[in-house]
PDB file of N, CA and C in Angstrom:
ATOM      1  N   UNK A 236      20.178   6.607   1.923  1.00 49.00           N
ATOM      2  CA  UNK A 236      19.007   5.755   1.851  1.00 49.00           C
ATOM      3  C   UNK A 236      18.318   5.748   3.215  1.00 49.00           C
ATOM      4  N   UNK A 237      16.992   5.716   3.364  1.00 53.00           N
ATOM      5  CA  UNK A 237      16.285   5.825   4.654  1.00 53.00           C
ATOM      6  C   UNK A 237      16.304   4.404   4.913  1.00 53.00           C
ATOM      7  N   UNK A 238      16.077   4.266   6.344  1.00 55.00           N
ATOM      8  CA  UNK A 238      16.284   3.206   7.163  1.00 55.00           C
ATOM      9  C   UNK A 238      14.250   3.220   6.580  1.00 55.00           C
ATOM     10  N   UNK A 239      13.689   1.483   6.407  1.00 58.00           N
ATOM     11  CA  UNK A 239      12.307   1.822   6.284  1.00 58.00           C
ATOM     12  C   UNK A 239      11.935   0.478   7.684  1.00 58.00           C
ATOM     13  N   UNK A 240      12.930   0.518   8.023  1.00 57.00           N
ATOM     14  CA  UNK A 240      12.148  -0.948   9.058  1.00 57.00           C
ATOM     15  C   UNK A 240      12.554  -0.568  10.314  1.00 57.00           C
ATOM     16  N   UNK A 241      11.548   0.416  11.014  1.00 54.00           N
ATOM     17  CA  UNK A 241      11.734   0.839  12.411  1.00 54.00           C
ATOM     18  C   UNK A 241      10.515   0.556  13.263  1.00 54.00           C
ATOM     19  N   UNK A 242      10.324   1.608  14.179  1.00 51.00           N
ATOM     20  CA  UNK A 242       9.061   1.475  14.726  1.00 51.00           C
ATOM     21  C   UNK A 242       7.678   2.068  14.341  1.00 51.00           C
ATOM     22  N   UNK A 243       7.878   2.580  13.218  1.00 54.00           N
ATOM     23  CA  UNK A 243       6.708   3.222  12.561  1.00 54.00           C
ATOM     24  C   UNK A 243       6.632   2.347  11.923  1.00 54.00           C
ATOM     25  N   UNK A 244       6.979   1.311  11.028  1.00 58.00           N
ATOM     26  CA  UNK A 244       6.216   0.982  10.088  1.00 58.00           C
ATOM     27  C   UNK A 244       5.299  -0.122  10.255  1.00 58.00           C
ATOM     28  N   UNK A 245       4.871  -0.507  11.602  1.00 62.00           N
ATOM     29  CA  UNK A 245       3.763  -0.992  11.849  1.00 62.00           C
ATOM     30  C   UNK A 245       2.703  -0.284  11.941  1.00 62.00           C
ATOM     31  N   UNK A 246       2.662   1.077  12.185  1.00 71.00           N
ATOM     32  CA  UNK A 246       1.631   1.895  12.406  1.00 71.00           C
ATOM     33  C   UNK A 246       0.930   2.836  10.906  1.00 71.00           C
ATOM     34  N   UNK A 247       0.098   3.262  11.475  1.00 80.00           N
ATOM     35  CA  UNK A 247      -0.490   4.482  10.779  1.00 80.00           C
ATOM     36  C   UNK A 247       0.077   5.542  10.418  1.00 80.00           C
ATOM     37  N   UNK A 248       1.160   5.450  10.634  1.00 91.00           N
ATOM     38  CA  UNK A 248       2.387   7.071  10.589  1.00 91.00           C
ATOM     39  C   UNK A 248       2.503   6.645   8.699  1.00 91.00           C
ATOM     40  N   UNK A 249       2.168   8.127   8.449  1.00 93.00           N
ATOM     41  CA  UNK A 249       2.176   8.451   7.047  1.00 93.00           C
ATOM     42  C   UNK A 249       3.706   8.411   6.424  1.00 93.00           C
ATOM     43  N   UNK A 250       3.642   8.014   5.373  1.00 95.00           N
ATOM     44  CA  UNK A 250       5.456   7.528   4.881  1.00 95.00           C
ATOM     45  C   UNK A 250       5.686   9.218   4.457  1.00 95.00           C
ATOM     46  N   UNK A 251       7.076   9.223   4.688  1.00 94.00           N
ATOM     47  CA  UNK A 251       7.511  10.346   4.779  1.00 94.00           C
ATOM     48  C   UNK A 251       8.275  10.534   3.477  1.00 94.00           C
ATOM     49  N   UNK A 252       8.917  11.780   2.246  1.00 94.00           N
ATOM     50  CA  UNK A 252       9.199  11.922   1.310  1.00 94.00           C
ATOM     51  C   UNK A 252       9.970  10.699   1.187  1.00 94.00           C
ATOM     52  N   UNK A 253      11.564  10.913   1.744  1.00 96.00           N
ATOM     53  CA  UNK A 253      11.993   9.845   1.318  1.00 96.00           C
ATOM     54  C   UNK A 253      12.056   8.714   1.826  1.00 96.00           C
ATOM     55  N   UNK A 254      10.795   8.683   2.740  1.00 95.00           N
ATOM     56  CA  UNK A 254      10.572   6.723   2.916  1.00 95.00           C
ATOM     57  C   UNK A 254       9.932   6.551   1.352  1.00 95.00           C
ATOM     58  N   UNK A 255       9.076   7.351   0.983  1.00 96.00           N
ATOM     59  CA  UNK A 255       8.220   6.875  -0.593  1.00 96.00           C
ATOM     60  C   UNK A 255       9.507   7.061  -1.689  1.00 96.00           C
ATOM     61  N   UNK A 256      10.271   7.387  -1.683  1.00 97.00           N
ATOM     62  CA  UNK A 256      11.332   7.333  -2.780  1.00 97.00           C
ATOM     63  C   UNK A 256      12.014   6.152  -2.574  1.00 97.00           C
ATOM     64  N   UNK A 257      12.541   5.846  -1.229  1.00 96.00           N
ATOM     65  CA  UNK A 257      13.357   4.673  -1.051  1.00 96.00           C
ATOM     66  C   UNK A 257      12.504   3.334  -1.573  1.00 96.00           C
ATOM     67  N   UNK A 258      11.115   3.495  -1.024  1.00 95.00           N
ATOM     68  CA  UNK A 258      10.172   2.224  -0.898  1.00 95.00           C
ATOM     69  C   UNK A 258      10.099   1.938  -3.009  1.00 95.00           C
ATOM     70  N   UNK A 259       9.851   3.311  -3.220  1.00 96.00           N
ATOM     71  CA  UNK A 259       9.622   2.905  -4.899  1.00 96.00           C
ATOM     72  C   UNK A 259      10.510   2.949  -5.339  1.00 96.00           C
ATOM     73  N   UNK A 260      11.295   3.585  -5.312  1.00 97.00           N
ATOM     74  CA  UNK A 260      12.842   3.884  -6.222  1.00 97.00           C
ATOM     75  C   UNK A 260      12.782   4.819  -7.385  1.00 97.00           C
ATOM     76  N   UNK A 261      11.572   6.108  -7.344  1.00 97.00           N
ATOM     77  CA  UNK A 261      11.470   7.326  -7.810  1.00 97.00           C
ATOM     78  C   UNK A 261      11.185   7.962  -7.022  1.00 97.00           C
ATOM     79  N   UNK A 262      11.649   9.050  -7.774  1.00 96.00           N
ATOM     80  CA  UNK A 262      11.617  10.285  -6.945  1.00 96.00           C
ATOM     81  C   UNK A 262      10.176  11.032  -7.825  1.00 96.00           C
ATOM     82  N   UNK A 263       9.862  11.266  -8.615  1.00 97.00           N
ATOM     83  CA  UNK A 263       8.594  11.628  -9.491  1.00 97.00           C
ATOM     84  C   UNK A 263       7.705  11.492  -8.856  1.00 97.00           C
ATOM     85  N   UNK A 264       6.231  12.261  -8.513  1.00 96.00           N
ATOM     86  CA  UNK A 264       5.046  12.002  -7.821  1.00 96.00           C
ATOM     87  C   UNK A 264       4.315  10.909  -8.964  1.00 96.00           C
ATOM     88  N   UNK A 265       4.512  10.780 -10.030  1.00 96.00           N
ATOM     89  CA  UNK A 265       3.959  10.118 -11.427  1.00 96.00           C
ATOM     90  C   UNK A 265       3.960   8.862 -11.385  1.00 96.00           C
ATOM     91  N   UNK A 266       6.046   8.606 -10.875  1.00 97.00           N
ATOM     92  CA  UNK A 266       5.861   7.231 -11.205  1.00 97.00           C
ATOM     93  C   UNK A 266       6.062   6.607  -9.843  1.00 97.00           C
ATOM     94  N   UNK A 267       6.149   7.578  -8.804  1.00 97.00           N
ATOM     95  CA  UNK A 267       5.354   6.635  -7.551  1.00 97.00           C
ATOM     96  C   UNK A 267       4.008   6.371  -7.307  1.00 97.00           C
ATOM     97  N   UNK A 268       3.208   7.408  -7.553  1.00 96.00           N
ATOM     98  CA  UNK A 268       2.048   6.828  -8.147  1.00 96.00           C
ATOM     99  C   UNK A 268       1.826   5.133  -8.901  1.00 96.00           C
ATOM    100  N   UNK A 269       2.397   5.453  -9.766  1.00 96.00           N
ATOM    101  CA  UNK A 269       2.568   3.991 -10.989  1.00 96.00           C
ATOM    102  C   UNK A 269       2.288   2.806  -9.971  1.00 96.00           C
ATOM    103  N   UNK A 270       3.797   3.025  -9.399  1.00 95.00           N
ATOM    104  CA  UNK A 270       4.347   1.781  -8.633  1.00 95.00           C
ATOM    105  C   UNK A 270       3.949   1.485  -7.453  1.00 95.00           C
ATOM    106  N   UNK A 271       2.851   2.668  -6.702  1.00 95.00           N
ATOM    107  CA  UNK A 271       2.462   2.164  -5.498  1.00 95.00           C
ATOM    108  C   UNK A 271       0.593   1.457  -5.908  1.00 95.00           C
ATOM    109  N   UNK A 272       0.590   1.978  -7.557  1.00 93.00           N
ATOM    110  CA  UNK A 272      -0.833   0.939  -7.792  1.00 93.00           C
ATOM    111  C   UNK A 272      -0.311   0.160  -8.249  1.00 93.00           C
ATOM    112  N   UNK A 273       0.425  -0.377  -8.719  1.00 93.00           N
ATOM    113  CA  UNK A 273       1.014  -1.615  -9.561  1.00 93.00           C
ATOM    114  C   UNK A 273       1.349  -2.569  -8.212  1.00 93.00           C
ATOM    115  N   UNK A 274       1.667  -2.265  -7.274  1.00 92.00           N
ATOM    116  CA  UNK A 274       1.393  -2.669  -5.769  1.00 92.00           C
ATOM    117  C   UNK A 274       0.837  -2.944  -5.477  1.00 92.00           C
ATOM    118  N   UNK A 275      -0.362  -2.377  -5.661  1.00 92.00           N
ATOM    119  CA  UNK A 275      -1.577  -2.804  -4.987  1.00 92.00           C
ATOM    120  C   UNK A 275      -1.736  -1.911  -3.496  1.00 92.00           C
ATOM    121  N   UNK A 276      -0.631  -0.977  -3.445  1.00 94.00           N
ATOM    122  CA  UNK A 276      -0.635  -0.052  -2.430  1.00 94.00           C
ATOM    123  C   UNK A 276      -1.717   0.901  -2.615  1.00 94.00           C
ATOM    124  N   UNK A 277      -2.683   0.795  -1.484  1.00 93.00           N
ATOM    125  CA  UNK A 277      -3.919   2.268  -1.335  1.00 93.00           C
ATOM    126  C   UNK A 277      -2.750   3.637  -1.141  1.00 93.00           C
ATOM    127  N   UNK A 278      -3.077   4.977  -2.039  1.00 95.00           N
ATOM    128  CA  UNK A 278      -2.706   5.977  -1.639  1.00 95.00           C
ATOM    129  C   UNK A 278      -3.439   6.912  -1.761  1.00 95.00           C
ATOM    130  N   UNK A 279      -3.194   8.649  -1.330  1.00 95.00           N
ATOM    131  CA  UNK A 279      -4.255   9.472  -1.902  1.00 95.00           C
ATOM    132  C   UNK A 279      -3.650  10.605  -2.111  1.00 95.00           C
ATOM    133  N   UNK A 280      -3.313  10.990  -3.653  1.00 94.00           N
ATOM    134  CA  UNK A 280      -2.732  12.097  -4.270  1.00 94.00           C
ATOM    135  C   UNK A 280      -2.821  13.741  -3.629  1.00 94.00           C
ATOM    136  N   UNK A 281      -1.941  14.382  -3.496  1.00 93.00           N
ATOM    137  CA  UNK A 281      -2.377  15.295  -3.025  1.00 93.00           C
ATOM    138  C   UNK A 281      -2.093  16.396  -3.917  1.00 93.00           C
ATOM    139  N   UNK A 282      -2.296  17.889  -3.677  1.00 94.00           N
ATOM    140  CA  UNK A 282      -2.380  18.830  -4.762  1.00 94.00           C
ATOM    141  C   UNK A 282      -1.489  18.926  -4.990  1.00 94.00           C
ATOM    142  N   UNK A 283      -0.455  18.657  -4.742  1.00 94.00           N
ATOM    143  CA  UNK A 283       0.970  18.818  -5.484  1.00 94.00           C
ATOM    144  C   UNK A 283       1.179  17.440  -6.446  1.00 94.00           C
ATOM    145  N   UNK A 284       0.220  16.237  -6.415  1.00 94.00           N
ATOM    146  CA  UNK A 284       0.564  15.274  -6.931  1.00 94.00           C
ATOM    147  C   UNK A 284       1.492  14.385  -6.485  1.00 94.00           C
ATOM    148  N   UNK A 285       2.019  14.705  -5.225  1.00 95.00           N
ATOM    149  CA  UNK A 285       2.662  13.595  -4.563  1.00 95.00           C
ATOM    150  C   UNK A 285       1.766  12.829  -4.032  1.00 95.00           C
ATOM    151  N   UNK A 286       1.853  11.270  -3.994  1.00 97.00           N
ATOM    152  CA  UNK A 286       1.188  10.440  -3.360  1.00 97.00           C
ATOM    153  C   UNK A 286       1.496  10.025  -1.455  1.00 97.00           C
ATOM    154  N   UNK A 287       0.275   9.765  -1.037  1.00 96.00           N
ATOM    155  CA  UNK A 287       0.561  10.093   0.552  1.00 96.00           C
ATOM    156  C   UNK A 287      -0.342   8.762   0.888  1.00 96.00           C
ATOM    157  N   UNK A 288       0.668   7.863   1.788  1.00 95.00           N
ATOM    158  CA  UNK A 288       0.027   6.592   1.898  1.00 95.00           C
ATOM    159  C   UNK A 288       0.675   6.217   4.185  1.00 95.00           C
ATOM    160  N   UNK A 289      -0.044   5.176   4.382  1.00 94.00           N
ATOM    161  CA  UNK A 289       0.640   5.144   5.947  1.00 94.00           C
ATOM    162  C   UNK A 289       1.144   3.582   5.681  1.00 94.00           C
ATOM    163  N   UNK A 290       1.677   3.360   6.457  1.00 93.00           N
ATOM    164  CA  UNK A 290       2.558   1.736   6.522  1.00 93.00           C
ATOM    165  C   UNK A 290       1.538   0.640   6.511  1.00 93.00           C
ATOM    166  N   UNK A 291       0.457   1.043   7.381  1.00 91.00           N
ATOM    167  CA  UNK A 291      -0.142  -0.096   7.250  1.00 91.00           C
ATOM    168  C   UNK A 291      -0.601  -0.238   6.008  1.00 91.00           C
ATOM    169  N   UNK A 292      -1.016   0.427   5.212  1.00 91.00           N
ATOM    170  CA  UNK A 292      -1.641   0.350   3.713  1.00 91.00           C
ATOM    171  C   UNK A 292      -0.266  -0.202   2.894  1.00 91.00           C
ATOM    172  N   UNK A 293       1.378  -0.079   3.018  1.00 92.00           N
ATOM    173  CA  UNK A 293       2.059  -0.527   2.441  1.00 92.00           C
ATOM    174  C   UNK A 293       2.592  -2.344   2.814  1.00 92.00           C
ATOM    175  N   UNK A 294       2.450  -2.063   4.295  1.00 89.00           N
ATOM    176  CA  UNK A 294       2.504  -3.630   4.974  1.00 89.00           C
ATOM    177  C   UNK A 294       1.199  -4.525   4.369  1.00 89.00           C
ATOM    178  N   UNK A 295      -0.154  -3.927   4.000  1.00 86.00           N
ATOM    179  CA  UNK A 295      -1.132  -4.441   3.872  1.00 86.00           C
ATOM    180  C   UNK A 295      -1.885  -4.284   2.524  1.00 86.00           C
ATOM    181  N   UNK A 296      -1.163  -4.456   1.216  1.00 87.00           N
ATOM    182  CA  UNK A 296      -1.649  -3.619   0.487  1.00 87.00           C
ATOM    183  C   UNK A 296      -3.568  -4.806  -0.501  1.00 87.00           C
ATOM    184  N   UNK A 297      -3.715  -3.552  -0.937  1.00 81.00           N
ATOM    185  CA  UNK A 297      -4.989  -3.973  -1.496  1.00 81.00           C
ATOM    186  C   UNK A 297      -5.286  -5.252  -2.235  1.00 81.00           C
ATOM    187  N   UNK A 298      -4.334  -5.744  -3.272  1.00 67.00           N
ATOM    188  CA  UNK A 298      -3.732  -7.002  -3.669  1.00 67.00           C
ATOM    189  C   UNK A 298      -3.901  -8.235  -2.982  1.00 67.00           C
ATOM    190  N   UNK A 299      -3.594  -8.030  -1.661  1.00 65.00           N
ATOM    191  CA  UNK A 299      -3.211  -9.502  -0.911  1.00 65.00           C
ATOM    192  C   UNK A 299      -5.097  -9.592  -0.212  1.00 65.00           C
ATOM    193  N   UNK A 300      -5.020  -8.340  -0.352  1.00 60.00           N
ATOM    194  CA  UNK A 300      -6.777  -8.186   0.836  1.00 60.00           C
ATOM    195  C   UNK A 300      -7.709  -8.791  -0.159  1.00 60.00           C
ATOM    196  N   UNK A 301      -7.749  -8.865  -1.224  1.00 55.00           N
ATOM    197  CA  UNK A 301      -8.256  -9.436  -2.467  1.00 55.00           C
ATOM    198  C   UNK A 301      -8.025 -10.523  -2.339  1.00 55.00           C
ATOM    199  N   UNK A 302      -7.070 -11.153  -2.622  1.00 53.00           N
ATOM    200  CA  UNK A 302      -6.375 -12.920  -2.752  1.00 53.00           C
ATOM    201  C   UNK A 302      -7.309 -13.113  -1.332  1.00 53.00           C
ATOM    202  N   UNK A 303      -7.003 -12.744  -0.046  1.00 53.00           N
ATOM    203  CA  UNK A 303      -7.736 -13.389   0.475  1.00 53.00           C
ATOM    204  C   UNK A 303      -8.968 -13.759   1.171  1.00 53.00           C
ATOM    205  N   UNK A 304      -9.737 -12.356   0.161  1.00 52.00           N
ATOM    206  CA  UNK A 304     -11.354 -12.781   0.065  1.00 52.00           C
ATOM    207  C   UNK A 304     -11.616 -13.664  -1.054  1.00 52.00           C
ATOM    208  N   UNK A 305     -10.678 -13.897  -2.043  1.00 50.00           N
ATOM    209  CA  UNK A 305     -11.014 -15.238  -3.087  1.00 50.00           C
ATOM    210  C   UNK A 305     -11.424 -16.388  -2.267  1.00 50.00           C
ATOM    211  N   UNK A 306      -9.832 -16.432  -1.546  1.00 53.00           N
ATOM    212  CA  UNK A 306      -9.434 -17.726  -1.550  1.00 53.00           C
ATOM    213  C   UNK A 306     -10.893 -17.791   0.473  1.00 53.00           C
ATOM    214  N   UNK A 307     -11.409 -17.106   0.556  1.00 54.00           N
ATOM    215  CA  UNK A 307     -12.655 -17.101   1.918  1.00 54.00           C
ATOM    216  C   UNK A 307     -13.438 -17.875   0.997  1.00 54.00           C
ATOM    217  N   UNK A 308     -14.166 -16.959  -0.079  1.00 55.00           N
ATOM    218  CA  UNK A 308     -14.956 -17.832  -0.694  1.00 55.00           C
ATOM    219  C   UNK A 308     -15.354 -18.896  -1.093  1.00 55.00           C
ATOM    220  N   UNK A 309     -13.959 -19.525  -1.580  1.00 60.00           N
ATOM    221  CA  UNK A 309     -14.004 -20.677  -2.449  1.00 60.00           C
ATOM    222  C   UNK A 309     -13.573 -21.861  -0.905  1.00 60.00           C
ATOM    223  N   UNK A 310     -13.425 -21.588   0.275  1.00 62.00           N
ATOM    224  CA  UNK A 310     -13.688 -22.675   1.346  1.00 62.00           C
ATOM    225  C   UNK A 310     -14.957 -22.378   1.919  1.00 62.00           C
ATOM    226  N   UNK A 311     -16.074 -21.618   1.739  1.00 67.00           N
ATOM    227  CA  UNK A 311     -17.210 -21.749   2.253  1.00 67.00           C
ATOM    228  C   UNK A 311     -17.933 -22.369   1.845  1.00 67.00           C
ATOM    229  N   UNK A 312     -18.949 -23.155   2.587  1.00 67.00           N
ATOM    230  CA  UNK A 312     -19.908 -24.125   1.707  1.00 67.00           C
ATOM    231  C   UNK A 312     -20.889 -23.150   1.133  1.00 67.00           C
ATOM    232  N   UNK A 313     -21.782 -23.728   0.312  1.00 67.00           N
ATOM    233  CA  UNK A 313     -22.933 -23.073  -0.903  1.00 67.00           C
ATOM    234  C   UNK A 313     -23.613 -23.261   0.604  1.00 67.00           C
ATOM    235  N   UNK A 314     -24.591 -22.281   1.077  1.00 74.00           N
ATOM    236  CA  UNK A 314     -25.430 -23.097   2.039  1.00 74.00           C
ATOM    237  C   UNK A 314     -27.022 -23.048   0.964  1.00 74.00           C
ATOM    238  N   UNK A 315     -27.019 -22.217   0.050  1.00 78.00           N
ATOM    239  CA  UNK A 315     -27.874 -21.732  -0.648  1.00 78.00           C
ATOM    240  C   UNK A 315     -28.204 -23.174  -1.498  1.00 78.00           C
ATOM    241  N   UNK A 316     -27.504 -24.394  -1.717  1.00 74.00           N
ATOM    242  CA  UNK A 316     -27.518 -25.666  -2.426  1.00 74.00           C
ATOM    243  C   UNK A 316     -28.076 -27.037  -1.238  1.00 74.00           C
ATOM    244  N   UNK A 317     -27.959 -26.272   0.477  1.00 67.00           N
ATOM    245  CA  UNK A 317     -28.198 -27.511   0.897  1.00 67.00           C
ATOM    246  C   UNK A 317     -29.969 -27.255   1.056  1.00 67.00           C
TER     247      UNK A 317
END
């Protein structure tokens, strides 16, 4: 099993084969795919169909970046009502 909590995974360093097997728990380009959108993890398929993503997109995934432009919105005032 790969060690996934070092000094890369704060950075931009692209996850490596089996950091993405360990992180999903397939080995399939298909159903890591699946599981890194069911995540909410950004990735970008490559011609072999393996998916290729960097830490920060897994530390940061698309999901939470959502929740918290909701939750921006709904504490701003209307200024458009005063």
């Amino acid at each position: 099993m790969v060690n996934l909590v070092n000094e890369h995974t704060q950075g931009n360093d692209v996850l490596s084969p089996e950091a993405l097997r360990s992180l999903t728990g397939y080995k399939q380009p298909k159903k890591q795919r699946q599981w890194l959108a069911s995540a909410g993890i950004w990735f970008m398929p490559g011609r072999s169909g393996h998916p290729s993503t960097t830490w920060y997109h897994v530390n940061h995934p698309l999901s939470l970046l959502n929740l918290q432009s909701a939750d921006a919105s709904r504490t701003e005032p209307n200024f458009e009502a005063m």
